[in-house]
Amino acid sequence: MDVEGLKLRDINLFLDLVKTKSIRELARQRGDLPGQISKTVRALELKLGNSLIHRSTHGVSLTAYGTEVLPYLEGIRRYQQRLGGHLDSFDNQVVLSIATTSFFSSHFVPALLGSLEKFAPDVHCRLID
């Protein structure tokens, strides 16, 4: 799975869609149009190179690939939520501590650090593997 260029908001939207099982219901909850939800999911599918959901008039269900990647995307969401509480002030610098497994380090940290460098260049990172 290539996670380069994935957006956290798209992952979160997809995970919310899996929970609600309805594009229309999710759009209603978020105040969006169903077409916007579909477009975001299609963009995520294109980035991952495979279909994630089956669409029907009765709602959505996961494809085999969607079922396979779901735990990884849920893990990304959990790490995102945890990172919010790990910004510390250290010698007048912001230090972000990231503790990971080898898999996470090799697959997700480069993308995370690239994004972080763009939006928060003054943040220093401390990686713990």
Coordinates of C-alpha atoms in Angstrom, one line a residue:
M1 CA 0.0 0.0 0.0
D2 CA 1.4 3.4 -1.1
V3 CA 0.5 6.0 1.5
E4 CA 2.4 8.9 -0.2
G5 CA 0.0 11.8 -0.7
L6 CA -2.9 10.4 1.4
K7 CA -4.7 13.1 3.3
L8 CA -5.8 12.5 6.9
R9 CA -9.1 14.2 6.3
D10 CA -9.8 11.8 3.4
I11 CA -8.9 8.8 5.6
N12 CA -11.1 10.1 8.3
L13 CA -14.0 10.6 5.9
F14 CA -13.6 7.0 4.6
L15 CA -13.6 5.6 8.1
D16 CA -16.7 7.6 8.9
L17 CA -18.3 6.2 5.7
V18 CA -17.5 2.7 6.7
K19 CA -19.2 3.3 10.1
T20 CA -22.4 4.9 8.6
K21 CA -22.5 2.6 5.5
S22 CA -24.3 5.4 3.6
I23 CA -22.9 8.2 1.4
R24 CA -26.1 10.1 1.8
E25 CA -26.2 9.8 5.6
L26 CA -22.5 10.8 5.9
A27 CA -23.1 13.8 3.7
R28 CA -26.1 14.8 5.8
Q29 CA -24.1 14.4 9.0
R30 CA -21.2 16.5 7.6
G31 CA -23.3 19.1 5.8
D32 CA -21.8 18.1 2.5
L33 CA -23.2 16.9 -0.8
P34 CA -23.2 13.2 -1.5
G35 CA -21.2 13.9 -4.7
Q36 CA -18.4 15.5 -2.6
I37 CA -18.2 12.4 -0.4
S38 CA -18.1 10.1 -3.5
K39 CA -15.5 12.3 -5.1
T40 CA -13.3 12.1 -2.0
V41 CA -13.6 8.3 -1.8
R42 CA -12.8 8.0 -5.5
A43 CA -9.7 10.1 -5.0
L44 CA -8.6 7.9 -2.1
E45 CA -9.2 4.8 -4.2
L46 CA -7.1 6.3 -7.1
K47 CA -4.2 7.1 -4.7
L48 CA -4.3 3.5 -3.2
G49 CA -4.7 2.0 -6.7
N50 CA -7.8 -0.1 -5.9
S51 CA -11.5 0.1 -5.1
L52 CA -12.4 0.3 -1.4
I53 CA -16.2 0.1 -1.5
H54 CA -19.1 -1.4 -3.4
R55 CA -21.7 1.3 -4.1
S56 CA -25.4 0.4 -4.3
T57 CA -28.8 2.0 -3.7
H58 CA -28.8 0.2 -0.4
G59 CA -25.6 1.8 0.8
V60 CA -21.9 0.9 0.7
S61 CA -19.9 -2.2 1.6
L62 CA -16.2 -2.9 1.7
T63 CA -14.4 -4.6 -1.1
A64 CA -11.9 -7.3 -0.3
Y65 CA -9.2 -4.7 -0.7
G66 CA -11.1 -2.3 1.5
T67 CA -11.3 -4.9 4.2
E68 CA -7.6 -5.5 3.9
V69 CA -6.5 -1.9 4.3
L70 CA -9.1 -0.9 6.9
P71 CA -7.0 -1.8 9.9
Y72 CA -4.1 0.2 8.5
L73 CA -6.3 3.3 7.9
E74 CA -7.7 2.9 11.4
G75 CA -4.2 2.8 12.8
I76 CA -3.3 6.0 11.0
R77 CA -6.4 7.6 12.6
R78 CA -5.3 6.4 16.1
Y79 CA -1.8 7.7 15.6
Q80 CA -3.2 11.0 14.4
Q81 CA -5.3 11.3 17.6
R82 CA -2.3 10.4 19.7
L83 CA 0.0 12.8 18.1
G84 CA -2.1 15.7 19.2
G85 CA -1.1 15.1 22.8
H86 CA 2.6 14.7 22.2
L87 CA 3.7 18.2 21.3
D88 CA 6.1 19.4 24.1
S89 CA 8.1 22.6 24.6
F90 CA 11.8 21.8 24.9
D91 CA 14.3 24.7 25.2
N92 CA 11.9 27.1 23.5
Q93 CA 11.4 24.6 20.6
V94 CA 8.5 22.5 19.8
V95 CA 9.4 18.8 19.9
L96 CA 7.2 16.1 18.4
S97 CA 7.9 12.7 19.8
I98 CA 6.9 9.8 17.6
A99 CA 7.2 6.2 18.8
T100 CA 6.6 3.6 16.0
T101 CA 7.0 0.1 14.9
S102 CA 9.4 -0.6 12.1
F103 CA 6.5 -1.0 9.7
F104 CA 5.1 2.4 10.6
S105 CA 8.5 4.0 10.4
S106 CA 9.3 2.8 7.0
H107 CA 5.9 3.4 5.5
F108 CA 4.3 6.3 7.2
V109 CA 6.8 8.5 8.9
P110 CA 8.5 9.8 5.7
A111 CA 5.1 11.1 4.4
L112 CA 4.2 12.5 7.9
L113 CA 7.6 14.3 8.2
G114 CA 7.3 15.7 4.7
S115 CA 3.9 17.2 5.4
L116 CA 5.1 18.4 8.8
E117 CA 8.1 20.1 7.3
K118 CA 5.9 22.0 4.9
F119 CA 3.3 23.2 7.5
A120 CA 5.4 23.5 10.7
P121 CA 9.1 24.0 9.7
D122 CA 10.1 25.0 13.3
V123 CA 9.0 21.6 14.8
H124 CA 11.8 19.2 15.7
C125 CA 11.0 15.5 15.7
R126 CA 12.3 12.8 18.0
L127 CA 11.7 9.3 16.6
I128 CA 11.6 6.3 18.8
D129 CA 11.5 2.9 17.1

